[in-house]
Amino acid sequence: MKTHTVYKTMLTSERRAFVRITEDVQRAVDEAGIQEGMVLVSAMHITAAVYVNDWEGGLIEDIQAWLEKLAPAGLDYRHHQTGEDNADAHLKRTIMGHQVMLPITKGVLDLGPWEQVFYAEFDGQRKKRVVVKVMGQ
Amino acid sequence: MKTHTVYKTMLTSERRAFVRITEDVQRAVDEAGIQEGMVLVSAMHITAAVYVNDWEGGLIEDIQAWLEKLAPAGLDYRHHQTGEDNADAHLKRTIMGHQVMLPITKGVLDLGPWEQVFYAEFDGQRKKRVVVKVMGQ
Amino acid sequence: MKTHTVYKTMLTSERRAFVRITEDVQRAVDEAGIQEGMVLVSAMHITAAVYVNDWEGGLIEDIQAWLEKLAPAGLDYRHHQTGEDNADAHLKRTIMGHQVMLPITKGVLDLGPWEQVFYAEFDGQRKKRVVVKVMGQ
């Protein structure tokens, strides 16, 4: 059994941004030299998400508008009494999920035809990390 | 360490359907001959979900009605400008989650008394796949 | 490859309660003697959640109020025709997620600076279990 750990630093120029990271995850699998196993991709900060869905610009805008409806910014959240202003980011990331496990088969991410891995930033413009941990043989 | 990978094809007669797949996952564990480890069950299509909850018909209807409220079909989604009509399916699957990891202990799925594994289809009537990847010893 | 399985019993005095369990998970990792791998933390009951987010009291209250808005108690759910009264608990746990996978690096949970692991109870005042399964080397 082998493991391999990569920390990918994210720094988005906008406060909110969705970034495709499928290739970064595959690169970590390649470096690991693992043929059969799984890889965990997990946001290490609690106002960001990692999810799998379609790489289509319209849908990404739909998701962003939908999250704003379900978890609006600018409400009078209790969390803001600490001086923070990002409670909505914590809620948005909760809906999207903060991690995925991807199967690795014959050395390749075993994804369906439209599956892409995304990093979703809800409180960016500062450095954050994603941990990519590969485990297998 | 051993791994075993099964692709289960789903084809629902209705556009939306919830299908219990706990036994299919246990079968993959049996085939793997793995006593201790974990199994990943993940929808390979981005308009379907895999989740764990109760096998009770009323609750399943509650979940479906609730998803329709939180992520309604028929809105003027930007994704539909591509010719698609299933943006709501992408959102519904996001709420439910598209994958689960199940522990395997003494060769058996280590589930609580009411835990059942479901495949939730939100845009069916065509073949889709679920990947079941077992890893352990 | 090694595995180690711990069942943690939860019994909250309130019907709804959020409990930090990061240290319990680290203890299971210590017992396992695993330096590199992953640990699955999963609620074995279907009206409870396991999630990762901030350990800040205001935010926890925000999350609870937000869940009540998205998945209210007291509606006329079909699930209640079975004699149950906890359909909202099933829905709330669905939004929060019922499990997380945590990376283990050099024998320690490989978490970001603010990541804490929580058990979220939505129908408590009775014994429930969380399974903690460590896998690695």
CSV table of C-alpha atoms in Angstrom, one decimal:
chain,number,residue,atom,x,y,z
A,1,MET,CA,0.0,0.0,0.0
A,2,LYS,CA,1.2,3.5,-0.9
A,3,THR,CA,0.0,7.0,0.0
A,4,HIS,CA,0.9,10.3,-1.5
A,5,THR,CA,-0.1,13.7,-0.2
A,6,VAL,CA,-0.3,17.0,-2.2
A,7,TYR,CA,-1.3,20.4,-0.9
A,8,LYS,CA,-2.6,22.7,-3.6
A,9,THR,CA,-2.7,26.4,-2.8
A,10,MET,CA,-5.7,28.3,-4.1
A,11,LEU,CA,-5.8,32.1,-4.5
A,12,THR,CA,-8.8,33.5,-6.4
A,13,SER,CA,-8.9,37.1,-7.5
A,14,GLU,CA,-12.6,37.3,-6.9
A,15,ARG,CA,-14.3,36.7,-3.5
A,16,ARG,CA,-16.3,33.9,-5.1
A,17,ALA,CA,-15.0,31.6,-7.9
A,18,PHE,CA,-15.4,28.1,-9.1
A,19,VAL,CA,-12.1,26.5,-10.4
A,20,ARG,CA,-11.8,23.1,-12.2
A,21,ILE,CA,-9.1,21.0,-10.6
A,22,THR,CA,-9.6,17.6,-12.3
A,23,GLU,CA,-6.2,17.7,-13.9
A,24,ASP,CA,-4.5,18.7,-10.7
A,25,VAL,CA,-6.0,15.6,-9.0
A,26,GLN,CA,-4.9,13.4,-11.9
A,27,ARG,CA,-1.4,14.8,-11.6
A,28,ALA,CA,-1.3,13.8,-7.9
A,29,VAL,CA,-2.4,10.3,-8.9
A,30,ASP,CA,0.4,10.1,-11.5
A,31,GLU,CA,3.0,11.3,-9.0
A,32,ALA,CA,1.8,8.6,-6.6
A,33,GLY,CA,2.4,5.9,-9.1
A,34,ILE,CA,-0.8,4.3,-7.8
A,35,GLN,CA,-2.8,2.1,-10.2
A,36,GLU,CA,-5.7,0.9,-8.0
A,37,GLY,CA,-7.1,2.9,-5.1
A,38,MET,CA,-8.8,6.1,-4.2
A,39,VAL,CA,-8.0,9.8,-3.8
A,40,LEU,CA,-9.5,12.2,-1.3
A,41,VAL,CA,-9.8,15.8,-2.4
A,42,SER,CA,-10.8,18.0,0.5
A,43,ALA,CA,-10.9,21.8,1.2
A,44,MET,CA,-8.8,22.6,4.2
A,45,HIS,CA,-10.7,25.9,4.8
A,46,ILE,CA,-14.2,26.0,6.0
A,47,THR,CA,-15.6,28.6,3.6
A,48,ALA,CA,-14.7,26.6,0.5
A,49,ALA,CA,-16.1,23.5,-1.1
A,50,VAL,CA,-14.9,20.6,-3.3
A,51,TYR,CA,-17.6,19.0,-5.5
A,52,VAL,CA,-18.1,17.0,-8.7
A,53,ASN,CA,-20.5,18.2,-11.4
A,54,ASP,CA,-20.7,19.5,-15.0
A,55,TRP,CA,-18.1,21.9,-16.5
A,56,GLU,CA,-20.7,24.1,-18.2
A,57,GLY,CA,-20.7,27.9,-17.6
A,58,GLY,CA,-24.5,28.3,-17.5
A,59,LEU,CA,-24.9,25.6,-14.9
A,60,ILE,CA,-22.1,27.1,-12.8
A,61,GLU,CA,-24.0,30.4,-12.8
A,62,ASP,CA,-27.2,28.5,-11.9
A,63,ILE,CA,-25.5,26.9,-9.0
A,64,GLN,CA,-24.1,30.3,-7.7
A,65,ALA,CA,-27.5,32.0,-8.0
A,66,TRP,CA,-29.2,29.0,-6.3
A,67,LEU,CA,-26.7,29.1,-3.4
A,68,GLU,CA,-27.4,32.8,-3.0
A,69,LYS,CA,-31.1,32.0,-2.7
A,70,LEU,CA,-30.7,29.2,-0.2
A,71,ALA,CA,-27.9,30.8,1.9
A,72,PRO,CA,-27.9,34.5,1.3
A,73,ALA,CA,-25.1,36.9,2.1
A,74,GLY,CA,-25.8,40.0,4.1
A,75,LEU,CA,-28.2,38.6,6.7
A,76,ASP,CA,-27.7,39.4,10.4
A,77,TYR,CA,-25.9,36.2,11.2
A,78,ARG,CA,-24.7,35.6,14.8
A,79,HIS,CA,-21.3,34.6,13.4
A,80,HIS,CA,-20.8,38.2,12.4
A,81,GLN,CA,-20.7,39.3,16.1
A,82,THR,CA,-17.2,37.9,16.1
A,83,GLY,CA,-16.2,40.4,13.5
A,84,GLU,CA,-16.5,38.0,10.6
A,85,ASP,CA,-18.8,38.7,7.6
A,86,ASN,CA,-18.7,35.3,5.9
A,87,ALA,CA,-21.4,33.2,7.6
A,88,ASP,CA,-23.1,32.7,4.2
A,89,ALA,CA,-19.8,31.2,2.9
A,90,HIS,CA,-19.9,28.5,5.6
A,91,LEU,CA,-23.5,27.7,4.7
A,92,LYS,CA,-22.9,27.6,0.9
A,93,ARG,CA,-19.9,25.3,1.3
A,94,THR,CA,-22.1,23.0,3.5
A,95,ILE,CA,-24.6,22.6,0.6
A,96,MET,CA,-21.9,21.9,-1.9
A,97,GLY,CA,-19.9,19.5,0.3
A,98,HIS,CA,-16.2,20.1,1.2
A,99,GLN,CA,-14.7,16.8,-0.1
A,100,VAL,CA,-15.0,14.0,-2.6
A,101,MET,CA,-13.5,10.6,-2.9
A,102,LEU,CA,-12.5,9.5,-6.5
A,103,PRO,CA,-11.8,6.0,-7.5
A,104,ILE,CA,-8.6,5.2,-9.3
A,105,THR,CA,-8.6,2.4,-11.8
A,106,LYS,CA,-5.6,1.4,-14.0
A,107,GLY,CA,-3.8,4.6,-12.9
A,108,VAL,CA,-6.6,7.0,-14.0
A,109,LEU,CA,-9.4,8.8,-12.2
A,110,ASP,CA,-12.4,6.5,-12.8
A,111,LEU,CA,-14.9,9.3,-13.7
A,112,GLY,CA,-18.1,9.3,-15.7
A,113,PRO,CA,-18.2,11.1,-19.1
A,114,TRP,CA,-19.2,14.5,-17.6
A,115,GLU,CA,-17.7,14.3,-14.1
A,116,GLN,CA,-15.3,17.2,-13.3
A,117,VAL,CA,-13.8,18.1,-10.0
A,118,PHE,CA,-14.3,21.7,-8.8
A,119,TYR,CA,-12.9,23.9,-6.0
A,120,ALA,CA,-15.7,26.4,-5.0
A,121,GLU,CA,-14.4,29.5,-3.2
A,122,PHE,CA,-16.9,31.6,-1.2
A,123,ASP,CA,-14.6,33.8,0.6
A,124,GLY,CA,-11.4,34.1,-1.4
A,125,GLN,CA,-8.8,36.7,-2.3
A,126,ARG,CA,-6.5,35.0,0.2
A,127,LYS,CA,-4.4,31.8,0.1
A,128,LYS,CA,-6.2,28.6,1.0
A,129,ARG,CA,-5.3,25.0,0.6
A,130,VAL,CA,-6.8,21.8,-0.7
A,131,VAL,CA,-5.4,18.5,0.4
A,132,VAL,CA,-5.2,15.7,-2.1
A,133,LYS,CA,-4.4,12.3,-0.5
A,134,VAL,CA,-3.9,9.3,-2.8
A,135,MET,CA,-4.1,5.8,-1.3
A,136,GLY,CA,-3.7,2.4,-3.0
A,137,GLN,CA,-1.2,0.2,-4.8
B,1,MET,CA,-4.3,-4.8,0.1
B,2,LYS,CA,-6.9,-5.7,-2.5
B,3,THR,CA,-9.3,-3.7,-4.6
B,4,HIS,CA,-12.4,-4.7,-6.6
B,5,THR,CA,-14.4,-2.5,-9.0
B,6,VAL,CA,-17.9,-3.1,-10.1
B,7,TYR,CA,-19.9,-0.9,-12.5
B,8,LYS,CA,-23.7,-1.2,-12.0
B,9,THR,CA,-25.9,0.0,-14.8
B,10,MET,CA,-29.1,1.8,-13.8
B,11,LEU,CA,-32.0,2.3,-16.1
B,12,THR,CA,-35.2,3.7,-14.5
B,13,SER,CA,-38.5,3.7,-16.3
B,14,GLU,CA,-39.5,7.0,-14.7
B,15,ARG,CA,-37.6,10.2,-15.1
B,16,ARG,CA,-37.2,10.3,-11.3
B,17,ALA,CA,-36.8,7.2,-9.2
B,18,PHE,CA,-35.2,6.2,-5.9
B,19,VAL,CA,-33.7,2.6,-6.0
B,20,ARG,CA,-32.4,0.7,-3.0
B,21,ILE,CA,-28.9,-0.7,-3.8
B,22,THR,CA,-27.6,-2.0,-0.4
B,23,GLU,CA,-27.6,-5.6,-1.5
B,24,ASP,CA,-25.7,-4.8,-4.7
B,25,VAL,CA,-23.0,-3.1,-2.7
B,26,GLN,CA,-22.8,-6.1,-0.3
B,27,ARG,CA,-22.5,-8.4,-3.3
B,28,ALA,CA,-19.5,-6.4,-4.6
B,29,VAL,CA,-17.9,-6.7,-1.1
B,30,ASP,CA,-18.5,-10.5,-1.2
B,31,GLU,CA,-16.9,-10.8,-4.6
B,32,ALA,CA,-13.9,-8.8,-3.4
B,33,GLY,CA,-13.3,-11.2,-0.6
B,34,ILE,CA,-12.4,-8.2,1.6
B,35,GLN,CA,-13.0,-8.6,5.4
B,36,GLU,CA,-11.8,-5.2,6.6
B,37,GLY,CA,-11.8,-2.0,4.6
B,38,MET,CA,-14.1,0.5,2.9
B,39,VAL,CA,-16.3,0.7,-0.2
B,40,LEU,CA,-17.0,3.8,-2.3
B,41,VAL,CA,-20.4,4.0,-4.0
B,42,SER,CA,-20.5,6.9,-6.4
B,43,ALA,CA,-22.8,8.0,-9.2
B,44,MET,CA,-20.9,8.4,-12.5
B,45,HIS,CA,-23.5,10.7,-13.9
B,46,ILE,CA,-24.0,14.3,-12.7
B,47,THR,CA,-27.8,14.2,-12.5
B,48,ALA,CA,-28.0,11.3,-10.1
B,49,ALA,CA,-27.2,10.9,-6.4
B,50,VAL,CA,-26.1,8.1,-4.0
B,51,TYR,CA,-27.2,8.5,-0.4
B,52,VAL,CA,-27.8,6.7,2.9
B,53,ASN,CA,-31.2,7.0,4.7
B,54,ASP,CA,-34.3,5.2,5.7
B,55,TRP,CA,-36.1,2.7,3.5
B,56,GLU,CA,-39.6,4.0,4.2
B,57,GLY,CA,-41.9,5.0,1.4
B,58,GLY,CA,-43.4,8.0,3.1
B,59,LEU,CA,-40.0,9.5,3.8
B,60,ILE,CA,-38.9,8.9,0.3
B,61,GLU,CA,-41.9,10.9,-0.9
B,62,ASP,CA,-41.1,13.6,1.6
B,63,ILE,CA,-37.6,13.9,0.3
B,64,GLN,CA,-38.8,14.1,-3.3
B,65,ALA,CA,-41.3,16.9,-2.4
B,66,TRP,CA,-38.7,18.7,-0.4
B,67,LEU,CA,-36.1,18.6,-3.2
B,68,GLU,CA,-38.7,20.0,-5.6
B,69,LYS,CA,-39.2,22.9,-3.2
B,70,LEU,CA,-35.5,23.6,-2.8
B,71,ALA,CA,-34.5,23.0,-6.4
B,72,PRO,CA,-37.6,23.4,-8.6
B,73,ALA,CA,-37.8,22.0,-12.1
B,74,GLY,CA,-39.1,24.3,-14.9
B,75,LEU,CA,-37.3,27.5,-13.9
B,76,ASP,CA,-35.5,29.6,-16.5
B,77,TYR,CA,-32.1,28.1,-15.8
B,78,ARG,CA,-29.1,29.4,-17.8
B,79,HIS,CA,-28.0,25.7,-18.3
B,80,HIS,CA,-31.1,25.3,-20.5
B,81,GLN,CA,-29.6,27.7,-23.1
B,82,THR,CA,-27.4,24.7,-24.1
B,83,GLY,CA,-30.5,22.8,-25.0
B,84,GLU,CA,-30.7,20.8,-21.8
B,85,ASP,CA,-33.7,20.9,-19.5
B,86,ASN,CA,-32.3,19.2,-16.4
B,87,ALA,CA,-30.6,22.0,-14.4
B,88,ASP,CA,-32.8,21.1,-11.4
B,89,ALA,CA,-31.5,17.5,-11.5
B,90,HIS,CA,-27.9,18.8,-11.1
B,91,LEU,CA,-29.1,20.8,-8.1
B,92,LYS,CA,-31.2,18.1,-6.5
B,93,ARG,CA,-28.3,15.7,-6.7
B,94,THR,CA,-26.0,18.3,-5.1
B,95,ILE,CA,-28.3,18.4,-2.0
B,96,MET,CA,-28.4,14.6,-1.7
B,97,GLY,CA,-24.8,14.0,-2.4
B,98,HIS,CA,-23.4,11.8,-5.2
B,99,GLN,CA,-21.4,9.3,-3.2
B,100,VAL,CA,-20.9,7.5,0.1
B,101,MET,CA,-18.1,5.5,1.8
B,102,LEU,CA,-19.3,2.5,3.7
B,103,PRO,CA,-17.1,0.7,6.3
B,104,ILE,CA,-16.6,-3.1,5.9
B,105,THR,CA,-16.1,-5.1,9.1
B,106,LYS,CA,-15.8,-8.9,9.2
B,107,GLY,CA,-16.8,-9.0,5.5
B,108,VAL,CA,-20.1,-7.1,6.0
B,109,LEU,CA,-21.2,-3.6,5.4
B,110,ASP,CA,-20.9,-2.0,8.8
B,111,LEU,CA,-24.3,-0.2,8.8
B,112,GLY,CA,-26.6,1.0,11.6
B,113,PRO,CA,-30.0,-0.6,12.0
B,114,TRP,CA,-31.9,1.7,9.6
B,115,GLU,CA,-29.1,2.6,7.1
B,116,GLN,CA,-29.9,1.7,3.5
B,117,VAL,CA,-28.0,2.8,0.4
B,118,PHE,CA,-30.0,4.4,-2.4
B,119,TYR,CA,-29.5,5.5,-5.9
B,120,ALA,CA,-31.5,8.6,-6.6
B,121,GLU,CA,-32.2,9.3,-10.3
B,122,PHE,CA,-33.4,12.8,-11.3
B,123,ASP,CA,-33.1,12.5,-15.1
B,124,GLY,CA,-33.5,8.9,-16.0
B,125,GLN,CA,-35.0,6.8,-18.7
B,126,ARG,CA,-31.5,6.2,-20.1
B,127,LYS,CA,-28.6,4.1,-19.0
B,128,LYS,CA,-26.3,5.4,-16.3
B,129,ARG,CA,-23.6,3.8,-14.1
B,130,VAL,CA,-22.7,3.7,-10.5
B,131,VAL,CA,-19.1,2.7,-9.6
B,132,VAL,CA,-18.6,0.5,-6.6
B,133,LYS,CA,-15.0,0.3,-5.5
B,134,VAL,CA,-14.0,-1.9,-2.6
B,135,MET,CA,-10.6,-1.5,-0.9
B,136,GLY,CA,-9.2,-3.4,2.0
B,137,GLN,CA,-7.8,-6.7,3.0
C,1,MET,CA,-2.2,-2.2,5.6
C,2,LYS,CA,-4.0,-1.9,8.9
C,3,THR,CA,-7.6,-1.1,9.9
C,4,HIS,CA,-9.0,-0.1,13.3
C,5,THR,CA,-12.7,0.3,14.1
C,6,VAL,CA,-14.2,2.3,17.0
C,7,TYR,CA,-17.9,2.7,17.8
C,8,LYS,CA,-18.6,5.9,19.7
C,9,THR,CA,-21.9,6.1,21.6
C,10,MET,CA,-23.6,9.4,21.6
C,11,LEU,CA,-26.4,10.4,24.0
C,12,THR,CA,-27.4,14.0,24.0
C,13,SER,CA,-29.6,15.5,26.8
C,14,GLU,CA,-31.4,17.8,24.3
C,15,ARG,CA,-33.3,16.6,21.2
C,16,ARG,CA,-30.9,18.7,19.0
C,17,ALA,CA,-27.2,19.2,19.9
C,18,PHE,CA,-23.9,19.7,18.1
C,19,VAL,CA,-21.0,18.0,19.7
C,20,ARG,CA,-17.3,18.4,18.7
C,21,ILE,CA,-15.6,15.0,18.3
C,22,THR,CA,-12.3,15.9,16.7
C,23,GLU,CA,-10.3,14.6,19.7
C,24,ASP,CA,-12.3,11.3,19.7
C,25,VAL,CA,-11.3,10.8,16.1
C,26,GLN,CA,-7.6,11.6,16.8
C,27,ARG,CA,-7.7,9.1,19.6
C,28,ALA,CA,-8.9,6.3,17.3
C,29,VAL,CA,-6.1,7.2,14.9
C,30,ASP,CA,-3.6,7.0,17.8
C,31,GLU,CA,-5.0,3.6,18.9
C,32,ALA,CA,-4.7,2.3,15.3
C,33,GLY,CA,-1.0,3.2,15.2
C,34,ILE,CA,-1.5,4.4,11.6
C,35,GLN,CA,0.9,7.0,10.3
C,36,GLU,CA,-0.4,7.4,6.7
C,37,GLY,CA,-4.0,6.8,5.6
C,38,MET,CA,-7.5,8.0,6.0
C,39,VAL,CA,-10.3,7.8,8.6
C,40,LEU,CA,-14.0,7.5,7.9
C,41,VAL,CA,-16.3,9.1,10.5
C,42,SER,CA,-20.0,8.2,9.9
C,43,ALA,CA,-23.2,8.5,11.8
C,44,MET,CA,-24.9,5.1,12.0
C,45,HIS,CA,-28.3,6.6,12.6
C,46,ILE,CA,-30.2,8.3,9.9
C,47,THR,CA,-31.3,11.4,11.9
C,48,ALA,CA,-27.8,12.5,12.8
C,49,ALA,CA,-25.0,14.1,10.8
C,50,VAL,CA,-21.2,14.3,10.9
C,51,TYR,CA,-19.6,17.3,9.3
C,52,VAL,CA,-16.5,19.5,9.3
C,53,ASN,CA,-16.8,23.3,10.0
C,54,ASP,CA,-15.9,26.0,12.4
C,55,TRP,CA,-16.0,25.7,16.2
C,56,GLU,CA,-17.7,29.0,16.9
C,57,GLY,CA,-20.9,29.2,18.9
C,58,GLY,CA,-22.5,31.9,16.8
C,59,LEU,CA,-22.0,30.0,13.6
C,60,ILE,CA,-23.4,26.8,15.1
C,61,GLU,CA,-26.6,28.8,16.1
C,62,ASP,CA,-26.7,30.2,12.5
C,63,ILE,CA,-26.5,26.7,11.1
C,64,GLN,CA,-29.3,25.4,13.3
C,65,ALA,CA,-31.6,28.4,12.5
C,66,TRP,CA,-30.8,27.9,8.8
C,67,LEU,CA,-31.6,24.2,8.8
C,68,GLU,CA,-34.9,25.0,10.5
C,69,LYS,CA,-35.7,27.3,7.6
C,70,LEU,CA,-34.7,24.9,4.9
C,71,ALA,CA,-36.2,21.8,6.6
C,72,PRO,CA,-38.8,22.8,9.1
C,73,ALA,CA,-40.0,20.6,11.9
C,74,GLY,CA,-43.8,20.3,12.4
C,75,LEU,CA,-44.9,20.1,8.8
C,76,ASP,CA,-47.4,17.4,7.7
C,77,TYR,CA,-44.8,15.0,6.5
C,78,ARG,CA,-45.9,11.6,5.0
C,79,HIS,CA,-43.2,9.9,7.1
C,80,HIS,CA,-45.3,10.8,10.2
C,81,GLN,CA,-48.1,8.5,9.1
C,82,THR,CA,-45.9,5.7,10.4
C,83,GLY,CA,-46.1,7.2,13.9
C,84,GLU,CA,-42.7,9.0,13.6
C,85,ASP,CA,-42.4,12.7,14.2
C,86,ASN,CA,-38.8,13.2,13.0
C,87,ALA,CA,-39.0,13.6,9.2
C,88,ASP,CA,-37.3,17.0,9.5
C,89,ALA,CA,-34.4,15.3,11.2
C,90,HIS,CA,-33.8,13.1,8.2
C,91,LEU,CA,-33.8,16.2,5.9
C,92,LYS,CA,-31.6,18.3,8.2
C,93,ARG,CA,-29.0,15.5,8.3
C,94,THR,CA,-29.1,15.2,4.5
C,95,ILE,CA,-28.1,18.9,4.1
C,96,MET,CA,-25.2,18.5,6.6
C,97,GLY,CA,-24.0,15.2,5.3
C,98,HIS,CA,-23.7,12.1,7.4
C,99,GLN,CA,-20.0,11.3,7.1
C,100,VAL,CA,-16.5,12.7,6.4
C,101,MET,CA,-13.2,11.2,5.4
C,102,LEU,CA,-10.2,12.7,7.1
C,103,PRO,CA,-6.6,12.4,5.8
C,104,ILE,CA,-4.0,11.1,8.3
C,105,THR,CA,-0.4,12.3,7.7
C,106,LYS,CA,2.5,11.5,10.1
C,107,GLY,CA,0.0,10.0,12.5
C,108,VAL,CA,-2.1,13.1,12.9
C,109,LEU,CA,-5.5,14.3,11.4
C,110,ASP,CA,-4.4,16.4,8.5
C,111,LEU,CA,-6.8,19.3,9.1
C,112,GLY,CA,-6.8,23.0,8.1
C,113,PRO,CA,-6.4,25.6,10.8
C,114,TRP,CA,-10.2,25.9,11.6
C,115,GLU,CA,-11.4,22.5,10.7
C,116,GLN,CA,-13.2,20.7,13.5
C,117,VAL,CA,-15.3,17.5,13.3
C,118,PHE,CA,-18.8,17.6,14.6
C,119,TYR,CA,-21.6,15.2,15.4
C,120,ALA,CA,-25.0,16.9,14.8
C,121,GLU,CA,-27.9,15.3,16.5
C,122,PHE,CA,-31.4,16.1,15.3
C,123,ASP,CA,-33.5,13.5,17.2
C,124,GLY,CA,-31.5,12.7,20.3
C,125,GLN,CA,-32.2,11.8,24.0
C,126,ARG,CA,-31.4,8.2,23.1
C,127,LYS,CA,-28.3,6.3,22.4
C,128,LYS,CA,-26.9,6.3,18.9
C,129,ARG,CA,-23.5,5.4,17.5
C,130,VAL,CA,-20.8,6.9,15.2
C,131,VAL,CA,-18.5,4.5,13.5
C,132,VAL,CA,-14.8,5.6,13.2
C,133,LYS,CA,-12.9,3.4,10.8
C,134,VAL,CA,-9.2,4.0,10.3
C,135,MET,CA,-7.3,2.5,7.3
C,136,GLY,CA,-3.7,2.9,6.4
C,137,GLN,CA,-0.2,1.9,7.4
